[in-house]
CSV table of C-alpha atoms in Angstrom, one decimal:
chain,number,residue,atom,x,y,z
F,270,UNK,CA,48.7,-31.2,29.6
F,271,UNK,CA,46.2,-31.3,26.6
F,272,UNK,CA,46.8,-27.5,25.9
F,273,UNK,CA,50.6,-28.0,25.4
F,274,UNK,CA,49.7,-30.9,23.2
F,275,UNK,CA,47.8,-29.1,21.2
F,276,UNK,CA,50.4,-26.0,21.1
F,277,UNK,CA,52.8,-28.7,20.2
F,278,UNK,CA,51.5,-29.9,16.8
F,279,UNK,CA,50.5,-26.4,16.2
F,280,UNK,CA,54.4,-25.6,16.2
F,281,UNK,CA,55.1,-28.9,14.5
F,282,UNK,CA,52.8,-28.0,11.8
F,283,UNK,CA,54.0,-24.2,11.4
F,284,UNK,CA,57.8,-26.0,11.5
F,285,UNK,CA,56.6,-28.2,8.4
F,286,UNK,CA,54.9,-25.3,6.5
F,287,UNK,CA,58.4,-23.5,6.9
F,288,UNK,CA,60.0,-26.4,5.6
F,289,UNK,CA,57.7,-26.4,2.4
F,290,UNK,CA,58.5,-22.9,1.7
F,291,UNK,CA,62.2,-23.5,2.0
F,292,UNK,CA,61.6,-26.2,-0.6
F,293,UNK,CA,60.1,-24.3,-2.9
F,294,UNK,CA,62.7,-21.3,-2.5
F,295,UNK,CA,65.1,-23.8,-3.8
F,296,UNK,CA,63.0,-25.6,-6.4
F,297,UNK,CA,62.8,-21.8,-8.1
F,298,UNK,CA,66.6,-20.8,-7.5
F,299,UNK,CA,67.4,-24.2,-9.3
F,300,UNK,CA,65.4,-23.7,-12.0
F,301,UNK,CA,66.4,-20.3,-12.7
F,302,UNK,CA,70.1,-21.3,-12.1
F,303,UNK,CA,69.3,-23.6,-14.6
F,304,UNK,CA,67.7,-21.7,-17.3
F,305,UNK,CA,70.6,-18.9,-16.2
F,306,UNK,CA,72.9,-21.3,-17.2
F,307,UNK,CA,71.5,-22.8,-20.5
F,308,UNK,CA,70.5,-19.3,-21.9
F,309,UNK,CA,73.9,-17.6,-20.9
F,310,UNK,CA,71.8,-15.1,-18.7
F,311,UNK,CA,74.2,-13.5,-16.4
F,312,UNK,CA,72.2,-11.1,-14.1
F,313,UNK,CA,69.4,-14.1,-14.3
F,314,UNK,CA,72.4,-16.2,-12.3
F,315,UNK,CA,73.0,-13.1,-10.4
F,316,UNK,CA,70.0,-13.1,-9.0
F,317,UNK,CA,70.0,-16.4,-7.7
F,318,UNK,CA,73.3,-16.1,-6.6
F,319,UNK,CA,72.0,-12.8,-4.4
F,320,UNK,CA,68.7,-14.4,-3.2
F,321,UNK,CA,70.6,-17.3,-1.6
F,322,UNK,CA,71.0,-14.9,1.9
F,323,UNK,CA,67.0,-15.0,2.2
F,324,UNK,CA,67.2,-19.2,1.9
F,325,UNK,CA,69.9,-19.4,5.0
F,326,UNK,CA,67.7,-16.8,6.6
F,327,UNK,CA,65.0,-18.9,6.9
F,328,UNK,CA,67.2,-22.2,7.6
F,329,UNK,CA,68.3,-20.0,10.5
F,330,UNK,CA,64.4,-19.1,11.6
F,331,UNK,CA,63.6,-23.0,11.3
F,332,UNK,CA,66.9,-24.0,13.6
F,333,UNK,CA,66.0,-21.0,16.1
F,334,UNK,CA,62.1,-22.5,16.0
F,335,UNK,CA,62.8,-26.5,16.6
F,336,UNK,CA,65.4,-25.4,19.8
F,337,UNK,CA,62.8,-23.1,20.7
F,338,UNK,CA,60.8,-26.3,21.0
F,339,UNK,CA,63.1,-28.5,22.5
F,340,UNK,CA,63.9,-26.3,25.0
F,341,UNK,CA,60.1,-25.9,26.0
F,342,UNK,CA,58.6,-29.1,25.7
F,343,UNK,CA,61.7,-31.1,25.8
F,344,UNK,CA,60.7,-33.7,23.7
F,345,UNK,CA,61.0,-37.7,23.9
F,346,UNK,CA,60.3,-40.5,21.0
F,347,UNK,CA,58.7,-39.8,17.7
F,348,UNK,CA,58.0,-36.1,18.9
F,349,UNK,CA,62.1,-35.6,19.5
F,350,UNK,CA,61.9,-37.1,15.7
F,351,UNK,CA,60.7,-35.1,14.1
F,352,UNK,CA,62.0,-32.2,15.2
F,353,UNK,CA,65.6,-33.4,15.0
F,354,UNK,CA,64.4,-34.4,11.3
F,355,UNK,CA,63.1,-31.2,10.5
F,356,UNK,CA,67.1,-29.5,10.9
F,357,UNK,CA,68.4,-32.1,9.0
F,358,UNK,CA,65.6,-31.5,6.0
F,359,UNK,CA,66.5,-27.7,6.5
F,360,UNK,CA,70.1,-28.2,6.5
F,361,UNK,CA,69.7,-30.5,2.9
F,362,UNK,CA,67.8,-27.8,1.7
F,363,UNK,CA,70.0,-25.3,2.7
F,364,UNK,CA,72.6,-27.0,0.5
F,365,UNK,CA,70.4,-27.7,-2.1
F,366,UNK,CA,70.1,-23.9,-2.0
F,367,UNK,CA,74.3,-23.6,-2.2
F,368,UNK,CA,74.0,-26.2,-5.1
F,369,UNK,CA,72.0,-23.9,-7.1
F,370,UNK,CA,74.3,-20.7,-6.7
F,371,UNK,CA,77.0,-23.3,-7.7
F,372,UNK,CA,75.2,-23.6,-10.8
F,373,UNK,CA,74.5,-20.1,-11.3
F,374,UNK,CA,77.8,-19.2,-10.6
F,375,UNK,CA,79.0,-21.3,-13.5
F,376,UNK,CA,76.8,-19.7,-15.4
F,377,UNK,CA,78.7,-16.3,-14.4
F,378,UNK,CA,82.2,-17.6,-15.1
F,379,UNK,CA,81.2,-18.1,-18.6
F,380,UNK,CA,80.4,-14.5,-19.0
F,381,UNK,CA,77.2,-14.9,-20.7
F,382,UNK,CA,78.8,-17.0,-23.3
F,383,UNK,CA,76.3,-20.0,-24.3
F,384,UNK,CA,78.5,-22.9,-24.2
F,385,UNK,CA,79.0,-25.1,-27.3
F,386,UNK,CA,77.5,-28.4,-26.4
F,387,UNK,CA,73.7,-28.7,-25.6
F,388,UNK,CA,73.0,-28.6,-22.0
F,389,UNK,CA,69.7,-30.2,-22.9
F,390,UNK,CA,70.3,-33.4,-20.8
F,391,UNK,CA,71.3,-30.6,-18.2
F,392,UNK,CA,67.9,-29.5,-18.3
F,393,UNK,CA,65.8,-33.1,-18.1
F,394,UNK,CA,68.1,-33.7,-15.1
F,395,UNK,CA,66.5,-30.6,-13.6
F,396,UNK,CA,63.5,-31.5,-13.8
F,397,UNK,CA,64.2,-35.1,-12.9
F,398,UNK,CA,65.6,-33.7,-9.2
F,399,UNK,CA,63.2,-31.0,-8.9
F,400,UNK,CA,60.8,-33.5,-8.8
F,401,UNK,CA,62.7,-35.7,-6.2
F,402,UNK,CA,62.5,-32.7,-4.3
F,403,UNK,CA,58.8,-32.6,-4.4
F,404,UNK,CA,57.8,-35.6,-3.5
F,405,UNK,CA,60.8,-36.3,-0.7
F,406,UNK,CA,59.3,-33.3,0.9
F,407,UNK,CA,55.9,-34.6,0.3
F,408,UNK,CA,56.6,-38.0,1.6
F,409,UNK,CA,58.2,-36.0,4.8
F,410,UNK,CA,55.3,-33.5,5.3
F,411,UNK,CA,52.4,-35.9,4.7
F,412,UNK,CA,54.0,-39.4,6.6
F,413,UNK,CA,54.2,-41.4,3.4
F,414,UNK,CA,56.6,-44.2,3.7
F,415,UNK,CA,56.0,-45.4,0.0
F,416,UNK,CA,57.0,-42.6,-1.6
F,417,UNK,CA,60.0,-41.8,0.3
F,418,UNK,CA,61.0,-45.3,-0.8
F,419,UNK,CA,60.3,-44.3,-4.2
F,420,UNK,CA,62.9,-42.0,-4.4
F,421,UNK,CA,65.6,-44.8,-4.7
F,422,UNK,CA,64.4,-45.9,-8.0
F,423,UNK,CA,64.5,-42.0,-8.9
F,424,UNK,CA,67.9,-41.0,-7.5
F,425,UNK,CA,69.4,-44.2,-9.4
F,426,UNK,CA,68.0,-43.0,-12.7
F,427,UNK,CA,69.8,-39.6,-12.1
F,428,UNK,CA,73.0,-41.2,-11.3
F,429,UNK,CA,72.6,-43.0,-14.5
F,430,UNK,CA,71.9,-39.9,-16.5
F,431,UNK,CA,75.2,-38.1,-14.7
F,432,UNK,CA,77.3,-41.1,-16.1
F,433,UNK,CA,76.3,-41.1,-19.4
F,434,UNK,CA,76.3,-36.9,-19.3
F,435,UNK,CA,79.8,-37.2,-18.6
F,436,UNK,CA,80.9,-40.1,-20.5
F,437,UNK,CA,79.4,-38.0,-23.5
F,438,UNK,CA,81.5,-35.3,-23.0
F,439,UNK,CA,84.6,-36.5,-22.7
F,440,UNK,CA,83.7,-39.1,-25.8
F,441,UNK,CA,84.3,-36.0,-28.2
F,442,UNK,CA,87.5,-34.5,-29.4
F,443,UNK,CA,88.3,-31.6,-27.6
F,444,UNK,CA,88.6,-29.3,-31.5
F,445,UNK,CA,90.2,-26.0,-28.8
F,446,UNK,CA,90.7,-25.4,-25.2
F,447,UNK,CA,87.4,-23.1,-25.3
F,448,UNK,CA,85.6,-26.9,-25.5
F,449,UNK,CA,87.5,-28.2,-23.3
F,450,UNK,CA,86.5,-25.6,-21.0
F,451,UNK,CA,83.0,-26.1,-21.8
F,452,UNK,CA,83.1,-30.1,-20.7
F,453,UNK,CA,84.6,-29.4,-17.7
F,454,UNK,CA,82.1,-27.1,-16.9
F,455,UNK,CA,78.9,-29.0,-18.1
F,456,UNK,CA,80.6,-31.9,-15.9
F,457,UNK,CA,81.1,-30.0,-13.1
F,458,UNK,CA,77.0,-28.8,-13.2
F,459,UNK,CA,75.9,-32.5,-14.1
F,460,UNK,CA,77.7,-33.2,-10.6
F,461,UNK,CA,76.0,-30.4,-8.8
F,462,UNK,CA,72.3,-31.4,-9.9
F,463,UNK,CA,73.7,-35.1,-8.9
F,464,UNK,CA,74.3,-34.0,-5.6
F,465,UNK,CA,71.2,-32.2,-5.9
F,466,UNK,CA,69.2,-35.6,-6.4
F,467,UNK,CA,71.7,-37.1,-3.3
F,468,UNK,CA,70.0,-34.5,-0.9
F,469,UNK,CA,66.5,-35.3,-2.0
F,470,UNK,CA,67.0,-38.6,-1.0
F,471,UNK,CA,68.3,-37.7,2.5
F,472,UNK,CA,65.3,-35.4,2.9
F,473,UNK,CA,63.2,-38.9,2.1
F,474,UNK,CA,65.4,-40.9,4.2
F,475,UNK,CA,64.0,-38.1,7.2
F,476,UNK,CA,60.7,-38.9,6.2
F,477,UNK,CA,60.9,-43.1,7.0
F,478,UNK,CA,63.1,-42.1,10.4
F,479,UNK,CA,60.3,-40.1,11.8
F,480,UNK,CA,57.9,-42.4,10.5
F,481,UNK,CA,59.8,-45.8,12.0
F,482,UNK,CA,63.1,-44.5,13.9
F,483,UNK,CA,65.1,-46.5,11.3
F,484,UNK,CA,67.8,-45.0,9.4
F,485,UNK,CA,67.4,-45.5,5.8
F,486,UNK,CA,70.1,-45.6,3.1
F,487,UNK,CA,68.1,-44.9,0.0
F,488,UNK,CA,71.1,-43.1,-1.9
């Protein structure tokens, strides 16, 4: 009994290491998407777009992992917990992933065209849900309660940044339909890192159900 305990969190802790490397697959691809974007880079947003197969890969490996182990050990409790937790954090990544070829994409449509207003704000939003996305998965991986509450506070602030990113666009004359284009656009990304911020918070939310069994809203 002790030796399947111990091959138990051995597999728990391999199913969290996967689970950081999934983050950080993302935490790149929005970044370049991102900097694809702002820069008018087209084969930069490519590239993203194309490396989005070897994030659903690995969702897949991490799905195939926790049945594996809930098929073996069949699981009760906190154990169950955490490894129903650990498909949900790898399906929010997963669409974090799809969020960030969303971005590129738009990048892509604009034909490596830099659009006319700064996507500056664009950029501190990035880094604002990046972030989230760090410590959610932090606060998941490490059992801290604290910080997962924390991301509240942060996913607020981004909210407040999307309204006022959108507001501002759609404050100024449209002068041709090319800037019209362009808000639309820049909305449409400011929504995408949004939801981007949304699924952070989920992924946090995972991280006080494990910890307690009680479902969270932190968004």
């Amino acid at each position: 009994m002790e030796h399947r305990r111990v091959g138990f969190e051995a597999s728990l802790r391999e199913l969290k290491a996967q689970l950081l490397t999934m983050g950080s697959m993302v935490q790149h691809a929005l970044s370049e998407a991102m900097a694809a974007f702002a820069d008018g880079d087209v084969r930069r947003a490519e590239v993203v777009v194309e490396k989005d197969q070897l994030v659903n890969r690995l969702e897949q490996q991490i799905e195939d992992m926790a049945i594996g182990l809930i098929a073996r050990q069949q699981p009760v409790a906190g154990d169950l917990r955490q490894i129903v937790s650990a498909l949900r954090v790898a399906g929010d990544l997963e669409r974090v992933g799809d969020l960030a070829v969303d971005v590129a994409r738009a990048g892509v449509r604009a034909r490596g065209r830099q659009v006319s207003v700064s996507p500056k704000p664009l950029l501190e939003m990035t880094s604002l849900v990046t972030q989230m996305l760090v410590d959610a998965l932090a606060a998941y991986v490490e059992g801290r309660p604290e910080l997962a509450r924390s991301l509240a506070r942060q996913d607020d602030e981004v909210d407040r940044r999307y309204r006022e990113w959108v507001e501002s666009l759609f404050a100024v004359e449209a002068s041709s339909s090319e800037a019209v284009t362009d808000a639309v656009t820049l909305a449409f990304v400011g929504r995408y890192l949004e939801r981007v911020g949304d699924h952070a918070t989920n992924v946090a939310e995972h991280a006080v159900y494990v910890l307690s069994g009680d479902r969270t809203d932190l968004n």
